[in-house]
Coordinates of C-alpha atoms in Angstrom, one line a residue:
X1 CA -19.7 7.1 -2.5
X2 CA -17.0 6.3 -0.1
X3 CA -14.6 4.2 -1.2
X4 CA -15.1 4.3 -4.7
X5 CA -12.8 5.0 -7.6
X6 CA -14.5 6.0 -11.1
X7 CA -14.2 3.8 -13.6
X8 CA -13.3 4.8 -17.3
X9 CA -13.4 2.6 -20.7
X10 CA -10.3 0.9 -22.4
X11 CA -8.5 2.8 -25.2
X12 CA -10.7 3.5 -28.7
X13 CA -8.2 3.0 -30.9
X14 CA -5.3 0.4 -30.9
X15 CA -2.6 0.1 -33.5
X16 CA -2.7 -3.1 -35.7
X17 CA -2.2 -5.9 -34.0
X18 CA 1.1 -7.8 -35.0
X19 CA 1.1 -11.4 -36.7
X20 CA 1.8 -14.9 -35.4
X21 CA 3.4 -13.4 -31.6
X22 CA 4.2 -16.4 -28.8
X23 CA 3.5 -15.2 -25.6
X24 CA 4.4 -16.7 -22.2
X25 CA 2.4 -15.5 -19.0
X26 CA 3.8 -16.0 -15.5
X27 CA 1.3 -16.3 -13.3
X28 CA 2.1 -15.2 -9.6
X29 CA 0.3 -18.9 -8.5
X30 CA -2.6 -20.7 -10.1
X31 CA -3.4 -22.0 -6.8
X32 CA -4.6 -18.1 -5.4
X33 CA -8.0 -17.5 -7.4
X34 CA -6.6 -14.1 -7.9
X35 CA -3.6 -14.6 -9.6
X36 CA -5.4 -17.6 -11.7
X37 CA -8.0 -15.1 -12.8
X38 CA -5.6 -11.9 -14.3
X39 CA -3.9 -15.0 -16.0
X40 CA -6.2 -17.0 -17.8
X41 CA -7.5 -13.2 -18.9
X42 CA -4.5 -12.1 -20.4
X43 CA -4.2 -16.2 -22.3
X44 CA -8.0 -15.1 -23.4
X45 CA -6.9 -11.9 -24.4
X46 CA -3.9 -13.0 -26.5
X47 CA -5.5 -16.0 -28.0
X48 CA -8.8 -13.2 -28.9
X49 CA -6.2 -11.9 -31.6
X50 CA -4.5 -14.6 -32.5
X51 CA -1.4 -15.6 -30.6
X52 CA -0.7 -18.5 -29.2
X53 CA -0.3 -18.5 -25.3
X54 CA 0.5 -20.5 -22.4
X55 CA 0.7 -19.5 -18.8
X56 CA 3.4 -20.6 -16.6
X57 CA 2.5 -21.1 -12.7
X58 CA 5.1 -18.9 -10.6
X59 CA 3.9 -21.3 -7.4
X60 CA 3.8 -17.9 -4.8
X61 CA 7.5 -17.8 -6.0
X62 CA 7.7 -21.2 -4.0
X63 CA 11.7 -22.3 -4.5
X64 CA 12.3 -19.2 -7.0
X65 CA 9.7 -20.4 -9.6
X66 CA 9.2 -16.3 -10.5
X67 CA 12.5 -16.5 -12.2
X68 CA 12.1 -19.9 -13.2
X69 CA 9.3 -18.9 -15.2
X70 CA 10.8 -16.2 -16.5
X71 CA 13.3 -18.1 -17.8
X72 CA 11.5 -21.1 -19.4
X73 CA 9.8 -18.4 -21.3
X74 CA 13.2 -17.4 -22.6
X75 CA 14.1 -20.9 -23.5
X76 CA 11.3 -21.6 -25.2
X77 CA 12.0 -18.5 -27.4
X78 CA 8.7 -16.7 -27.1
X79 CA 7.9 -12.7 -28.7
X80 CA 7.0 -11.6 -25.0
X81 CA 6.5 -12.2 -21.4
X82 CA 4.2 -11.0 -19.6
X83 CA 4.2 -11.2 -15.9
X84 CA 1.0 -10.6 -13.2
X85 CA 2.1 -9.3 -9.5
X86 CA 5.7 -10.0 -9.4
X87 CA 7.5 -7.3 -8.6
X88 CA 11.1 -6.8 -11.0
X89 CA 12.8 -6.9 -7.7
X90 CA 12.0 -10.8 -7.7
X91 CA 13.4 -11.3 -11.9
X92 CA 15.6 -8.7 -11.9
X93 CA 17.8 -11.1 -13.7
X94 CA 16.0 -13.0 -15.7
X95 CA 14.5 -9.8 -17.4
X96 CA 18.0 -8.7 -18.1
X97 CA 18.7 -11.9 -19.6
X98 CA 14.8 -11.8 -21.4
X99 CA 16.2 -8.2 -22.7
X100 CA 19.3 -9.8 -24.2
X101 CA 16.8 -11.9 -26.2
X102 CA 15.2 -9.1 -27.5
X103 CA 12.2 -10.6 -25.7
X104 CA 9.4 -7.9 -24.6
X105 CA 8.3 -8.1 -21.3
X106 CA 5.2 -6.6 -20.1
X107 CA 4.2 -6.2 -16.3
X108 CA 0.4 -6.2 -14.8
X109 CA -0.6 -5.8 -11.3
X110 CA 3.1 -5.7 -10.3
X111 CA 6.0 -3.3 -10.1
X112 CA 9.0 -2.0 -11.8
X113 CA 12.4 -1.2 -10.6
X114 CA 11.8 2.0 -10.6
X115 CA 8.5 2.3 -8.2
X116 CA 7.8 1.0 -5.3
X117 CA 9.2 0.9 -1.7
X118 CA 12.5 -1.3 -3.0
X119 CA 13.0 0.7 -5.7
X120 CA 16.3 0.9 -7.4
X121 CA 15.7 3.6 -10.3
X122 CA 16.1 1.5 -12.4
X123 CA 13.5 0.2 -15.3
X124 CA 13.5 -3.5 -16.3
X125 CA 10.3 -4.3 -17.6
X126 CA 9.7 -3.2 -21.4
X127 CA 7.0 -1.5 -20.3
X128 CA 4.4 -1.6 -17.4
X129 CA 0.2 -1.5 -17.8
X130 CA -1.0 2.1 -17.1
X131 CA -4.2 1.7 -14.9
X132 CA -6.0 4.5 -15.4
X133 CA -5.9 8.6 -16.3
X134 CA -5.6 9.4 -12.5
X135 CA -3.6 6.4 -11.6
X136 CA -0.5 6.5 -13.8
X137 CA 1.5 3.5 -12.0
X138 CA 0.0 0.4 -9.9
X139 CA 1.9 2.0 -6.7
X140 CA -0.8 5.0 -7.0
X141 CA -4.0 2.4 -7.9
X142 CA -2.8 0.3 -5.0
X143 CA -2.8 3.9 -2.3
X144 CA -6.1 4.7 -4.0
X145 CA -7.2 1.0 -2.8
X146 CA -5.5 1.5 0.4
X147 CA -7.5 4.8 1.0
X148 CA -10.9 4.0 -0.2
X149 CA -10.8 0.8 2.5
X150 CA -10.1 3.8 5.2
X151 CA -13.0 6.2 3.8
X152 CA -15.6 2.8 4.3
X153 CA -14.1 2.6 7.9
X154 CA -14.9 6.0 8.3
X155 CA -17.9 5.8 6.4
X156 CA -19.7 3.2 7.9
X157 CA -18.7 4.0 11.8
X158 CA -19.4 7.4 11.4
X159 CA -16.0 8.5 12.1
X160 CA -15.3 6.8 15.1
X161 CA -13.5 3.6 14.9
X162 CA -11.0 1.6 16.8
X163 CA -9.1 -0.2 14.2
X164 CA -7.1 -2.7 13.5
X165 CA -4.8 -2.9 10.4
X166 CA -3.2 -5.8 8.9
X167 CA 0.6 -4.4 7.1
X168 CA 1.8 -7.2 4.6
X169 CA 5.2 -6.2 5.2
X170 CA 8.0 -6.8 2.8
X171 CA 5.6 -6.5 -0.5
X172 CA 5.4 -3.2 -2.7
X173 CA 1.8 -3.9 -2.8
X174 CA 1.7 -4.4 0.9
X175 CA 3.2 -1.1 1.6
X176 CA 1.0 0.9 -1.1
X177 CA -1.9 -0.4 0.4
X178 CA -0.8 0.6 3.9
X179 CA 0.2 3.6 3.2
X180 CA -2.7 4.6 1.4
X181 CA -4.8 3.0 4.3
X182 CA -2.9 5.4 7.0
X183 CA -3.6 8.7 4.7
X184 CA -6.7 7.8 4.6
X185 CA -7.6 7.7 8.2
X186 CA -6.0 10.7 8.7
X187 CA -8.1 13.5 9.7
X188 CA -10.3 11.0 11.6
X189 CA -10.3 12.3 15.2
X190 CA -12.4 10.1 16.8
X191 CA -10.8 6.9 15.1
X192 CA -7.5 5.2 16.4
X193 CA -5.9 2.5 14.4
X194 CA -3.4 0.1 15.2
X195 CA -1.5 -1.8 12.6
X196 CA -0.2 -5.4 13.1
X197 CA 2.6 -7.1 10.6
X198 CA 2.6 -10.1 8.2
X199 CA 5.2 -11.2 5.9
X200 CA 5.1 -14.1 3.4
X201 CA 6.6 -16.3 6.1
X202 CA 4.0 -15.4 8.9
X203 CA 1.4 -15.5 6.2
X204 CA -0.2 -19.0 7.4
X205 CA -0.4 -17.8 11.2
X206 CA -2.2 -14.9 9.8
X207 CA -5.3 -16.2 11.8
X208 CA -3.3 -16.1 15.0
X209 CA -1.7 -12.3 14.2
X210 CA -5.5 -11.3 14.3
X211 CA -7.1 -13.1 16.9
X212 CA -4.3 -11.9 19.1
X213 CA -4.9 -8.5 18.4
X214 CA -8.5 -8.6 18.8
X215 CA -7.4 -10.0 22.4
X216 CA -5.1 -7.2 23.6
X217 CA -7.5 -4.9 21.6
X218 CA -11.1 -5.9 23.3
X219 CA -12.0 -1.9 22.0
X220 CA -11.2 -3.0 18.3
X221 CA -14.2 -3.1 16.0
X222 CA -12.9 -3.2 12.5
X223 CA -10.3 -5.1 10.7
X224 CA -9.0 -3.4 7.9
X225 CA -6.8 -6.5 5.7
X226 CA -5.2 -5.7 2.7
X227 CA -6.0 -8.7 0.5
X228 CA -8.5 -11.4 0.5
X229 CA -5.9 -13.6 0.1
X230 CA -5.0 -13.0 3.5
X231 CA -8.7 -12.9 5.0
X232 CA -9.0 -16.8 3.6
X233 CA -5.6 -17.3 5.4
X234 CA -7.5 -17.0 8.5
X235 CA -8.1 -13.0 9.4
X236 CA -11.8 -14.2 8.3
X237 CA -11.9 -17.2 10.4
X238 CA -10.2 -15.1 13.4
X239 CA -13.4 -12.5 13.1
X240 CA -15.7 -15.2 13.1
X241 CA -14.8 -17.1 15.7
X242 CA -14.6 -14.2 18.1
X243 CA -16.5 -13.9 20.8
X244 CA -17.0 -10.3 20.1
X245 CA -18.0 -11.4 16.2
X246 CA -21.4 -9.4 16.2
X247 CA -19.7 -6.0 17.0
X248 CA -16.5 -6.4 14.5
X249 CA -16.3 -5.4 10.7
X250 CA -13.6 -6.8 8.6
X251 CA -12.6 -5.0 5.5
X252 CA -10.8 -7.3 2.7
X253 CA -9.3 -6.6 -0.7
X254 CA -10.0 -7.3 -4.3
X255 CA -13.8 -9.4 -3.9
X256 CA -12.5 -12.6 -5.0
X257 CA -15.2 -15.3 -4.8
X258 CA -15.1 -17.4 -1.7
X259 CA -15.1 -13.8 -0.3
X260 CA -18.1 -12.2 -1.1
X261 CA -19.6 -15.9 -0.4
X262 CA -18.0 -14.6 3.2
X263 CA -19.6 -11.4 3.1
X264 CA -23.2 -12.8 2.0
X265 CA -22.9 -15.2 4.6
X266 CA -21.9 -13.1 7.3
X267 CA -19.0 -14.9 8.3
X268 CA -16.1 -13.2 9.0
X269 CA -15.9 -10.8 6.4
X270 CA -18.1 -7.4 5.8
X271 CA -16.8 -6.3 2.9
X272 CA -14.2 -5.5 -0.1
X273 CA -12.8 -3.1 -2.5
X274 CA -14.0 -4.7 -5.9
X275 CA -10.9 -4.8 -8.7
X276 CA -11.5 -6.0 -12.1
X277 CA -8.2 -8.2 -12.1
X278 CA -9.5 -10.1 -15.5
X279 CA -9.6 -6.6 -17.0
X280 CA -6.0 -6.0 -15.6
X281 CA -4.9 -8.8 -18.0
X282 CA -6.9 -7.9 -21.2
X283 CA -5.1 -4.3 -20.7
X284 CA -1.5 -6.3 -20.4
X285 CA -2.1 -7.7 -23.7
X286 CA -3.3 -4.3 -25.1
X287 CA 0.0 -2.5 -23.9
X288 CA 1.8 -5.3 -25.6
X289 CA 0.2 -4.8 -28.9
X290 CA 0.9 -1.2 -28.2
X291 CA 5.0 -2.1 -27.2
X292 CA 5.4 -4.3 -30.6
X293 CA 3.9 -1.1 -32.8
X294 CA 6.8 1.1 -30.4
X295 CA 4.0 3.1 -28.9
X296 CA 3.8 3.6 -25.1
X297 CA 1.0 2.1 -23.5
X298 CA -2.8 3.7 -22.9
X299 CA -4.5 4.5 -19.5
X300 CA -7.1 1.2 -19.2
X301 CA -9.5 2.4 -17.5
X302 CA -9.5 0.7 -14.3
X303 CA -11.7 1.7 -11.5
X304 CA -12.7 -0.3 -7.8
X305 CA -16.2 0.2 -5.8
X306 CA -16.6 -1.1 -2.3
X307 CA -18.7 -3.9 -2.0
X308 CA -20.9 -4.9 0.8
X309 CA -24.1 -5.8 2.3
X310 CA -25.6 -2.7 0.9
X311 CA -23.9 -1.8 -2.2
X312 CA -22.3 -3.4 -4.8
X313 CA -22.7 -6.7 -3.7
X314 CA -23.9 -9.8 -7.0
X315 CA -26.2 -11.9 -5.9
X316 CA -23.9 -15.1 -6.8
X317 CA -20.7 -15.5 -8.8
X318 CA -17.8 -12.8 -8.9
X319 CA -17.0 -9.2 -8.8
X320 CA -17.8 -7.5 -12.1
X321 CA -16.8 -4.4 -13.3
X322 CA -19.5 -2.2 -14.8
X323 CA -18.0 -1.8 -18.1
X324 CA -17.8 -4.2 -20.9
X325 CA -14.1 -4.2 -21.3
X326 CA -13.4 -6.7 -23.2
X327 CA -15.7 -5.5 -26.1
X328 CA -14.4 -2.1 -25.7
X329 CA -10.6 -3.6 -26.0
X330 CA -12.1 -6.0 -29.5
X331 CA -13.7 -2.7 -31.1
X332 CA -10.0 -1.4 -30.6
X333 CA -8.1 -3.9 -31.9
X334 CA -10.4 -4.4 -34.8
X335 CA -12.3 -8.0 -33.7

């Protein structure tokens, strides 16, 4: 099925988990649902074989609170931090410092130094979760993302689409997903896309980036955003109060709550690329169990279906992926 990304299981076989750990997560903001979900996962996770664990709110990085995170967890003397979407880029420091404390650090959902399109060669994280077999780094799950939206496009007009992209500029993730996006509507000669910017401080006028595309584009009938973060910021709302609304598709990110309420409701926003983001953090706790036995870390499993009016779509409540992870990761680690 277009836009779909097989999903595999967690790792069998784990080695023993270590005694009595503190772990500190950084959260990228427990006011995005997103970032709150992959982080109260990873507490669940760590508290399932008996850490203790407390999250620390990074805020969106509001006044530096990444690193500020980063370091409270230092101060406060903990076995490991784990961090969800930050990019090294934005701790670089701080995990220099975390490594000077003998301090392992463990990165989900974000990227090292050395990936990415600000990449420096340079590793800083202990080590990074491995999402799958066929997607070694988050860089490559995040293209795969990035191209599946572009094969619904394709999909669903029949390969003729005049489209509108939404680039979050200035993000590794941002650029992943659009390039992934671009190769996949490649090779689609009856489809012409045009890609408008956003950066974290354009992000609130993202309703006004898309309503004035959709103005100088009146042939535009499908939105293609990268993150439903960004649909709630107002690329929904600028569908939905079009006055061509019945003829455009918008195409969002991870199927976070409030949007696939959107998408049963019909307003604003057609569909999604489901992402297990709770699973994300049970596999960061995994690959640091893995880190503190000195063994590299094991392909989770991660997949991502589209999800729309026809497929894939839960009746209420949130995205769920169609394995049961989190018994697969307990049998592992001997729960």
């Amino acid at each position: 099925m277009a836009g779909t990304g097989a999903y595999g299981r967690p790792p069998a076989k784990a080695p023993a988990v270590a005694g009595a750990k503190k772990v500190w997560i950084v959260s990228c903001g427990q006011s995005a649902i997103g970032c709150q979900t992959g982080a109260e996962a990873a507490k669940k996770a760590a508290e399932a074989v008996g850490w203790s664990a407390q999250i620390c709110d990074g805020k969106l990085n509001a006044g530096g609170a990444f690193a500020g995170c980063v370091r409270q967890g230092i101060a406060a003397r903990v076995n490991a931090i784990v961090t969800e979407a930050i990019d090294c880029v934005a701790v670089k420091e701080p995990l220099g410092e975390a490594r000077a404390a003998k301090i392992t650090t463990i990165n989900f959902w974000g990227f090292d130094c050395d990936t990415g399109e600000s990449a420096t060669g340079e590793k800083l994280f202990t080590e990074s979760v491995v999402p799958s077999e066929k997607y070694r780094t988050n860089e490559a799950y995040q293209q795969a993302i990035g191209a599946a939206r572009a094969e619904w496009v394709k999909a669903r007009s029949g390969g003729a689409a005049n489209v509108i992209e939404l680039h979050f500029t200035g993000t590794n993730i941002g650029a992943a997903l659009h390039e992934g996006f671009q190769l996949g509507m490649k090779g689609c000669a009856s489809c012409e896309v045009e890609t408008v910017e956003v950066t974290h401080q354009s992000f609130g006028n993202t309703r006004q980036i898309i309503e004035s595309a959709l103005l100088k584009n009146p042939q535009a009938n499908w939105v293609a955003v990268p993150l439903d973060s960004l649909v709630l910021a107002g690329a929904g709302q600028a569908v939905a109060g079009s006055p061509r609304r019945a003829d455009v598709k918008l195409i969002g990110g991870e199927g976070l709550p409030p949007n696939l309420g959107l998408i049963r409701q019909n307003q604003g926003q057609s569909a999604a690329i489901g992402q297990p983001i709770d699973w994300y953090g049970w596999a960061a706790i995994d690959t640091l169990i893995r880190a503190f036995a000195g063994e590299p870390p094991a392909p989770s499993g991660l997949g991502f279906q589209i999800i729309d009016s026809e497929v894939n779509l839960p009746g209420s409540g949130p995205y769920r992926a169609p394995v049961d992870f989190m018994s697969a990761y307990r049998r592992a680690w001997g729960l």
